[in-house]
XYZ file of C-alpha atoms in Angstrom:
607
model
C 123.255 75.313 105.694
C 119.991 75.040 106.271
C 118.126 74.142 109.276
C 115.048 71.712 109.250
C 112.701 70.856 112.585
C 114.773 68.239 113.878
C 117.732 68.387 112.634
C 119.973 70.431 109.737
C 122.503 70.376 106.893
C 125.148 71.609 105.374
C 126.182 71.933 101.379
C 129.702 73.117 100.492
C 131.648 72.862 96.862
C 135.053 72.290 96.571
C 136.340 73.733 93.507
C 139.819 72.768 93.728
C 138.550 69.356 93.824
C 135.604 69.253 92.093
C 134.098 67.336 94.889
C 130.722 68.545 96.855
C 129.363 67.679 99.919
C 126.133 67.255 101.615
C 126.200 66.571 105.208
C 122.638 65.382 107.422
C 122.586 65.510 110.624
C 119.004 63.622 112.725
C 118.572 61.640 115.746
C 117.333 57.995 115.823
C 113.864 58.008 117.517
C 111.691 54.952 118.444
C 115.128 52.914 120.174
C 116.191 51.549 122.572
C 118.985 53.997 122.694
C 119.834 57.031 121.832
C 121.845 58.200 118.720
C 122.400 61.148 116.403
C 122.823 60.017 113.075
C 125.226 61.865 110.404
C 124.974 60.959 106.420
C 127.975 62.453 104.236
C 127.410 62.959 100.509
C 130.175 63.252 97.611
C 129.769 64.124 94.900
C 132.644 63.704 92.151
C 131.672 66.931 89.971
C 135.147 67.363 88.526
C 134.239 65.289 85.067
C 137.235 62.519 85.588
C 137.749 59.576 88.193
C 139.273 60.452 91.375
C 141.086 58.205 94.253
C 139.602 59.344 97.994
C 141.006 58.677 101.214
C 138.522 60.290 104.200
C 138.330 60.155 107.156
C 135.091 60.963 108.927
C 133.564 61.682 112.081
C 134.733 62.808 115.558
C 137.713 64.528 116.745
C 136.855 64.230 120.653
C 134.261 61.529 122.388
C 133.438 61.586 126.025
C 133.029 58.004 127.495
C 130.760 56.479 128.959
C 130.678 57.572 132.782
C 132.592 60.138 132.567
C 130.814 62.869 135.167
C 131.148 66.878 134.069
C 133.335 67.396 137.228
C 136.303 65.358 135.557
C 135.745 66.489 131.845
C 136.031 70.210 133.369
C 138.773 70.251 135.918
C 140.549 66.874 135.247
C 140.021 65.847 132.128
C 144.260 64.501 132.042
C 144.266 62.744 135.018
C 140.873 61.106 133.968
C 142.161 59.809 130.898
C 143.512 56.856 133.420
C 140.160 55.714 133.619
C 139.175 55.572 129.537
C 138.933 52.437 127.855
C 138.363 52.355 124.122
C 137.776 48.678 121.949
C 136.493 48.061 118.415
C 134.675 44.479 118.363
C 132.912 43.354 115.332
C 129.765 41.359 113.809
C 130.652 39.595 111.282
C 132.578 41.783 109.163
C 131.139 45.106 110.409
C 133.435 46.709 112.671
C 132.029 48.889 116.055
C 133.557 51.416 118.482
C 132.713 51.500 122.576
C 134.411 54.079 124.910
C 133.524 53.518 128.722
C 135.527 53.973 131.682
C 136.915 51.546 133.306
C 135.633 52.253 136.948
C 134.324 55.048 138.514
C 137.381 57.348 138.852
C 135.421 58.873 142.337
C 137.903 59.483 145.549
C 135.951 55.945 148.051
C 137.668 52.409 148.790
C 134.665 50.916 147.343
C 135.160 49.928 143.241
C 132.344 50.146 141.213
C 131.750 49.330 137.509
C 130.487 51.611 135.099
C 127.570 49.264 132.816
C 127.546 51.149 129.534
C 129.216 52.661 126.727
C 129.025 55.699 123.999
C 129.349 54.057 120.896
C 130.313 55.128 116.651
C 129.288 52.879 113.635
C 128.778 53.561 110.431
C 129.141 52.407 107.173
C 129.492 53.609 103.101
C 128.051 52.650 99.576
C 128.308 53.502 96.424
C 125.930 52.248 94.032
C 125.216 49.460 95.039
C 128.370 48.564 96.724
C 129.184 48.681 100.662
C 132.255 49.654 102.533
C 132.969 49.075 105.915
C 135.423 51.363 106.946
C 138.224 50.661 109.540
C 137.548 53.086 112.376
C 139.540 55.615 114.609
C 139.685 55.557 118.331
C 143.437 56.894 119.073
C 143.335 60.917 117.416
C 147.401 59.934 116.937
C 146.720 58.435 114.431
C 144.744 61.628 112.344
C 146.791 64.348 114.420
C 149.283 62.935 115.214
C 151.213 65.862 117.429
C 149.229 68.199 116.860
C 146.482 68.164 120.034
C 144.826 71.113 118.233
C 142.904 69.357 116.392
C 143.185 71.410 113.304
C 145.784 69.918 110.539
C 145.660 66.407 110.404
C 149.753 66.477 110.465
C 149.288 62.454 110.582
C 146.610 61.245 107.843
C 148.429 63.987 105.947
C 151.877 62.504 106.425
C 150.734 58.463 105.922
C 148.945 58.642 102.855
C 147.332 55.368 101.934
C 148.898 54.372 105.391
C 146.536 54.441 107.573
C 144.934 51.521 107.604
C 148.398 50.048 108.643
C 148.999 52.555 112.263
C 149.095 50.861 115.494
C 146.091 52.076 117.913
C 146.348 52.590 121.532
C 143.141 51.946 123.096
C 143.883 53.026 127.120
C 144.346 56.333 129.445
C 143.563 58.734 126.225
C 141.217 60.614 125.508
C 139.447 58.269 122.727
C 138.300 60.284 118.838
C 135.106 59.019 116.500
C 136.442 58.226 112.983
C 135.974 56.019 109.664
C 138.577 56.062 107.401
C 137.538 54.321 103.985
C 140.247 55.163 100.741
C 138.003 54.141 97.192
C 137.635 55.401 93.452
C 134.697 57.660 92.766
C 133.958 58.208 88.527
C 132.262 61.915 87.525
C 128.683 61.865 88.739
C 129.022 59.611 90.374
C 128.441 60.164 94.304
C 129.352 58.326 97.790
C 127.236 57.945 100.583
C 128.811 58.148 105.099
C 126.293 56.326 107.087
C 127.664 56.994 110.759
C 125.989 56.473 114.166
C 126.941 58.240 117.650
C 125.079 57.255 120.388
C 125.240 56.260 124.369
C 123.355 52.027 125.130
C 122.823 50.848 128.438
C 123.752 47.263 126.645
C 127.141 47.417 124.477
C 126.015 43.852 123.398
C 122.889 44.525 121.965
C 124.336 47.097 119.751
C 126.888 44.983 118.509
C 124.329 41.946 117.898
C 121.452 44.133 116.202
C 124.832 45.878 113.991
C 123.915 44.256 110.627
C 120.544 45.130 111.272
C 121.125 49.301 112.436
C 123.923 49.998 109.862
C 121.891 49.322 106.713
C 120.944 52.417 104.163
C 117.394 51.267 104.818
C 117.631 51.604 108.811
C 118.816 55.167 107.549
C 116.050 55.939 105.081
C 113.306 54.667 108.140
C 114.807 56.909 110.624
C 114.940 59.749 109.226
C 111.391 59.325 108.233
C 110.040 58.824 111.623
C 112.159 61.508 112.731
C 109.636 64.029 110.537
C 106.805 62.982 110.842
C 107.628 62.825 115.094
C 108.841 66.162 115.119
C 105.390 67.274 112.260
C 103.004 65.550 113.797
C 104.379 67.903 116.245
C 104.272 71.017 114.515
C 101.261 70.350 112.860
C 98.946 71.164 116.000
C 99.349 74.372 115.840
C 99.427 74.726 111.320
C 98.506 77.872 110.593
C 97.187 78.876 107.355
C 97.961 83.070 105.999
C 98.729 85.103 103.373
C 102.252 85.253 104.873
C 104.276 81.651 104.616
C 106.715 82.646 107.619
C 104.436 83.634 109.459
C 102.975 79.880 109.120
C 106.659 78.321 110.095
C 106.509 80.261 113.169
C 103.417 79.151 114.311
C 104.567 76.025 113.929
C 108.004 75.991 115.256
C 106.941 78.307 117.817
C 104.533 75.989 119.152
C 107.187 72.577 118.762
C 109.946 75.011 121.268
C 106.817 75.134 123.618
C 106.712 71.440 123.656
C 110.565 70.936 124.663
C 109.874 73.572 127.305
C 106.162 71.324 129.330
C 106.141 68.728 127.247
C 103.642 67.152 125.162
C 100.254 66.168 127.047
C 98.887 62.694 125.695
C 96.216 61.090 125.968
C 96.234 57.376 126.975
C 92.866 55.826 127.205
C 92.169 52.801 129.644
C 89.283 51.217 130.940
C 86.544 54.574 132.591
C 88.978 57.521 132.281
C 91.759 59.083 130.335
C 95.444 59.484 131.817
C 97.315 62.757 130.840
C 101.187 62.498 130.127
C 103.204 65.086 129.506
C 106.008 63.831 127.320
C 109.721 65.446 125.613
C 109.433 68.192 128.330
C 112.956 69.429 130.013
C 115.049 72.710 131.122
C 114.249 75.740 129.644
C 116.876 77.597 127.833
C 119.268 77.544 125.488
C 121.721 74.129 124.698
C 124.556 76.654 125.358
C 123.696 77.725 129.018
C 126.574 75.803 130.287
C 124.482 75.728 133.901
C 121.598 74.376 132.374
C 121.630 71.118 133.525
C 119.370 69.465 130.576
C 118.118 66.413 131.928
C 115.772 63.719 129.157
C 114.665 60.090 130.192
C 116.783 57.764 127.491
C 113.194 56.080 127.551
C 109.159 55.474 125.750
C 107.307 58.529 127.250
C 110.446 60.533 127.694
C 109.988 63.046 129.890
C 112.705 66.011 131.012
C 112.883 67.752 134.456
C 112.388 71.305 134.099
C 111.847 74.384 136.651
C 108.334 75.588 138.345
C 108.360 77.979 136.673
C 108.870 77.750 133.214
C 106.994 74.560 133.140
C 103.867 76.362 134.391
C 104.197 79.040 131.529
C 104.542 76.526 129.083
C 101.338 74.268 129.540
C 98.794 77.426 130.276
C 97.428 76.440 126.783
C 97.778 72.737 127.288
C 93.778 72.551 127.423
C 93.211 74.283 124.299
C 95.286 72.038 122.166
C 94.304 68.558 124.097
C 90.655 69.414 126.038
C 91.572 66.017 127.445
C 93.865 67.299 129.695
C 91.450 69.920 131.765
C 92.379 70.324 135.004
C 95.331 68.377 135.753
C 98.116 70.816 135.172
C 96.103 73.146 138.177
C 95.974 69.939 140.382
C 99.778 69.283 139.401
C 100.431 72.639 140.083
C 98.909 73.855 142.648
C 99.728 71.059 145.117
C 103.452 71.707 144.504
C 102.068 74.980 146.867
C 103.344 74.574 150.132
C 101.569 75.792 153.354
C 103.740 78.655 153.373
C 103.275 79.852 149.721
C 106.307 78.791 148.479
C 107.096 75.718 146.055
C 109.855 73.228 145.318
C 111.954 74.502 141.997
C 113.036 71.646 140.379
C 109.560 69.809 138.488
C 110.483 66.339 137.747
C 108.911 63.278 136.817
C 105.612 62.289 136.672
C 105.167 58.455 138.191
C 102.678 56.127 138.961
C 102.257 54.622 142.441
C 100.238 51.364 143.235
C 99.087 50.506 146.346
C 98.198 46.724 146.354
C 100.564 44.469 144.740
C 98.412 41.445 144.517
C 96.095 44.517 142.774
C 98.822 45.128 140.259
C 99.409 41.184 139.974
C 94.877 40.336 139.369
C 95.363 43.249 136.571
C 97.892 41.947 135.451
C 97.855 38.345 134.738
C 93.917 38.838 132.220
C 97.329 39.866 128.915
C 100.430 37.901 130.183
C 101.258 34.703 132.142
C 101.315 34.211 135.729
C 105.480 34.551 135.801
C 105.613 36.839 134.339
C 102.659 39.065 136.129
C 104.575 38.243 139.646
C 108.251 39.629 138.183
C 106.442 42.648 136.956
C 104.434 43.559 140.631
C 107.419 42.792 142.315
C 109.087 45.620 140.314
C 106.954 47.667 141.018
C 106.319 47.905 144.746
C 108.042 51.273 144.298
C 106.671 53.923 142.323
C 107.262 54.212 138.746
C 107.898 56.309 135.479
C 105.660 55.193 132.387
C 109.112 54.697 130.650
C 111.071 52.385 133.618
C 107.617 49.992 133.394
C 108.260 49.627 129.757
C 111.380 48.917 129.438
C 111.233 46.626 132.661
C 108.611 44.663 130.069
C 110.481 45.002 126.696
C 113.745 43.301 129.038
C 111.300 40.317 130.433
C 110.342 39.952 127.256
C 106.707 41.103 126.773
C 105.406 41.453 123.384
C 104.747 44.693 121.425
C 100.969 43.303 122.151
C 101.214 42.312 126.173
C 102.730 45.467 126.860
C 100.285 48.286 125.306
C 97.432 45.552 127.261
C 99.813 46.181 130.070
C 99.685 49.777 130.206
C 95.980 50.148 129.368
C 95.615 47.649 132.620
C 97.952 49.571 134.584
C 96.139 53.060 133.781
C 93.232 51.864 135.397
C 94.624 51.210 139.012
C 97.578 54.441 139.157
C 97.704 56.793 140.808
C 99.994 59.741 139.749
C 102.496 60.457 141.413
C 104.317 64.238 140.071
C 107.728 64.077 142.072
C 109.501 67.509 142.126
C 112.802 68.636 144.747
C 113.578 71.937 146.485
C 116.535 72.698 144.163
C 118.147 75.896 144.365
C 115.569 77.881 145.941
C 112.579 79.591 146.382
C 111.734 82.410 143.914
C 109.178 85.328 144.757
C 106.761 85.529 141.778
C 106.538 81.633 141.072
C 102.757 81.784 142.822
C 101.383 83.329 139.928
C 102.111 81.354 137.516
C 99.454 79.303 138.559
C 96.391 81.484 138.063
C 96.963 81.188 134.017
C 96.377 77.882 133.930
C 92.699 77.897 136.368
C 91.902 81.319 133.601
C 92.974 78.927 130.798
C 90.685 76.203 131.591
C 87.892 78.025 132.587
C 87.980 79.629 129.241
C 87.590 75.857 127.597
C 85.898 74.936 130.372
C 83.776 77.611 132.003
C 80.718 75.121 133.468
C 83.032 73.636 135.948
C 84.258 76.737 137.858
C 82.696 75.372 140.793
C 83.229 71.773 140.965
C 87.064 72.817 140.639
C 87.098 75.576 143.204
C 84.478 74.264 145.763
C 84.319 71.055 145.593
C 87.209 68.971 144.659
C 88.604 68.552 148.002
C 91.417 66.333 146.787
C 94.592 69.242 146.445
C 97.453 68.317 148.794
C 100.429 70.795 150.462
C 103.613 70.073 148.716
C 106.597 69.181 152.284
C 109.773 70.563 152.244
C 112.363 70.510 154.720
C 113.516 74.142 153.909
C 111.876 76.482 155.298
C 111.469 80.408 155.507
C 114.021 81.868 158.778
C 112.627 84.288 160.905
C 113.911 87.756 160.319
C 116.566 87.649 163.525
C 117.836 84.989 162.141
C 118.398 86.468 159.202
C 118.924 89.951 158.900
C 122.984 91.099 159.671
C 123.996 94.352 160.659
C 127.619 93.966 157.880
C 129.259 97.522 159.848
C 128.089 100.547 161.256
C 124.447 101.487 158.990
C 125.272 98.372 156.995
C 122.100 95.917 157.562
C 121.408 93.118 154.797
C 119.545 90.075 154.423
C 121.413 86.877 154.153
C 120.946 83.396 154.832
C 117.226 83.559 154.493
C 116.515 79.613 153.831
C 117.227 76.551 155.593
C 117.595 72.938 155.175
C 115.775 71.171 158.940
C 117.185 67.979 159.335
C 114.565 67.329 161.946
C 112.177 67.800 159.482
C 113.817 65.865 156.483
C 114.314 63.081 158.734
C 110.267 62.511 159.250
C 109.755 63.700 155.432
C 112.588 60.149 154.403
C 109.981 57.991 157.672
C 107.238 57.857 155.452
C 106.365 54.656 153.309
C 104.194 56.669 150.764
C 103.215 60.188 149.555
C 106.363 61.267 151.943
C 105.858 64.777 149.860
C 103.184 65.624 151.514
C 101.889 67.652 154.287
C 100.191 65.569 156.780
C 97.691 66.410 159.713
C 99.170 65.364 163.100
C 102.465 67.784 163.132
C 103.500 65.418 159.997
C 102.754 62.157 161.340
C 98.699 61.047 160.775
C 97.445 60.750 157.070
C 97.554 63.102 154.703
C 96.149 66.694 154.914
C 92.893 67.316 151.910
C 91.538 70.430 151.225
C 89.787 72.150 148.339
C 91.116 74.394 145.858
C 89.896 77.867 146.770
C 91.106 76.514 150.723
C 94.458 76.443 148.732
C 94.719 79.514 147.497
C 93.427 81.492 150.617
C 95.907 80.042 152.684
C 98.046 81.696 150.094
C 96.520 85.025 150.123
C 97.520 84.543 153.310
C 100.609 83.996 152.987
C 101.400 86.890 150.883
C 99.620 88.990 152.370
C 101.448 89.522 155.036
C 105.074 89.111 152.856
C 103.946 92.398 151.938
C 107.299 95.368 152.556
C 107.094 97.781 155.279
C 105.262 100.369 152.778
C 102.608 97.875 152.197
C 103.415 98.502 148.327
C 105.204 95.042 147.059
C 105.521 91.594 148.236
C 109.030 90.953 149.869
C 111.407 88.645 148.486
C 111.997 87.459 151.710
C 113.267 84.048 150.272
C 117.056 84.452 148.543
C 115.513 85.159 145.336
C 114.198 87.242 143.299
C 111.214 87.394 140.862
C 112.114 85.649 137.144
C 114.975 88.382 136.615
C 117.854 87.189 137.569
C 120.112 89.974 136.986
C 118.172 91.427 140.327
C 119.712 88.367 142.670
C 121.356 91.043 144.713
C 117.762 92.439 145.607
C 116.494 90.266 148.129
C 119.762 91.006 150.233
C 119.067 94.497 150.064
C 115.660 93.804 151.273
C 114.014 94.486 147.921
C 110.258 93.650 147.519
C 108.087 93.666 143.865
C 105.176 95.709 143.121
C 104.911 93.109 140.566
C 103.763 90.577 143.091
C 101.045 92.948 144.498
C 99.935 93.923 141.147
C 99.473 89.313 140.757
C 98.261 89.477 144.703
C 94.826 91.753 143.527
C 94.379 90.315 140.647
C 94.442 86.639 142.591
C 91.990 88.543 145.283
C 89.337 89.297 142.794
C 89.331 86.047 140.937
C 88.184 84.464 144.064
C 86.221 86.950 145.415
C 84.528 87.623 142.154
C 84.626 82.961 140.958
C 83.018 82.495 144.934
C 80.374 85.501 143.967
C 79.220 83.276 140.285
C 78.673 80.394 142.366
C 76.715 81.365 145.220
C 79.129 80.363 147.836
C 79.632 81.898 151.472
C 81.810 80.183 153.011
C 85.443 77.787 152.232
C 86.763 75.576 154.794
C 90.331 76.707 155.729
C 93.277 74.948 158.077
C 92.931 76.457 161.363
C 96.024 77.328 160.721
C 95.109 79.552 157.845
C 92.357 80.661 159.007
C 94.288 81.791 162.341
C 96.631 83.756 160.058
C 93.574 85.319 158.344
C 91.652 86.667 161.267
C 94.703 88.193 162.098
C 95.842 90.308 158.665
C 92.311 90.764 158.766
C 92.149 92.469 161.954
C 95.608 94.933 160.318
C 93.450 95.566 157.089
């Protein structure tokens, strides 16, 4: 096996038949659909002509629309909703897989739009072979449901193409069947795509251009170019080639967690967007919900800690990032010092539909500009905007020009949601972002900390309970801290009632304008919260909100009134940083919310 940055290959030799096999996997980039490519090369090294029957592909493929819960818990029952089809574009076959309708137990009928698909072809020299597609696994395996031995394929040699298939009410497969002869020293190459699309008709219409040797060669080159262009940002030349490759690959892995900052130059300002990021962790962690948008400007979603950690070096590799990450992650800090867990996609918000229409009319006709203006009434991700422009028939130049115009008037909205709870140490990583920024821009300390006054607080309907509602005596002498966080329905309704920037703290008890302040003010509020969260001994910051620090093996510690000494060290570090920064910038006072001032004054009386 050979592992590449953008895929892997497997090589094998069958000494009995004299056939050698090389299989290469890579993903298809720069398309409006997602697909995995499989290229199989079979070479005849036997010294004689061989007649070959080949079945290649996936023994199981899940139909589009099948949710994880049905797949894990009701995989037999949900087969009643499964359907497969084989459609043709000329002589080119394509298999589609989907559910007939949404299988949820409810009276409303909901159709399933979109499909998973499988298609392929083979090449022997200049001769093209279009395969017979198999969607019924019984054609290959017969009654062998372990899908290890292809009993029916062996039994029906030479007859596979005439076996009747069942297309409905069973879990399908995605196989290609080929029958051919191979001369000594010659090779056959099989090309296959396994993918997902929202528009099956579009895949069918493009199949003749997609299912070509030239297309696959182009896409593997693009795939390699994309990964290399990312890894080359950490290009390292040392006396140890292994170390050089390690640095490049580590940078790529880092991008998969924190995203790659790209700079979009517009009139008057740079717009920074992190693309490619997804949730942390290895793919075999089945509790992780990996989400990456199937769009242009593809963004994922990740947990606060992981995305934060992996953006600490952004400003070094892309100086135009400047203080964008500082603004994003400090804005997610709440008035109580906690933060939402899940960092979602960046969206673009536009205050005026007339303004959107006016700037778009510079680069496209009025009808198209009006349609886009209507589409952008609600915040959208850059990827959604790009897909909509494409769907409306905008040319590539119109799309590029439209983005340049839109970025000049767009307001960035860093979306997030509460997720599974409040981890007690998430706030500590924000200072790393600040220090990285000041390493590159030391002369901007005063502006970022004390002069820029557009920082906000994240507003969350979840809150930490007071002690008398979360301390429980399970039995005599056994006291625990449980159910520390609740979702306040009244607060949730208030947040939902806001027409824009709904997740930002407001004045006038949540009904006024968005409250804005300086970063120094936010840090002082954070310090006050953490000082009052020290344990009774004054040693560690309490795990008062059901969650521990990063170490998942300590998940039971909050219930045992656990606290973290590392949090105290970080609190001291933050206090020293703010004190030294104020002295460096000759700052003698900071304006803070009245509530924060009261908390700070009361806390100082206890010191």
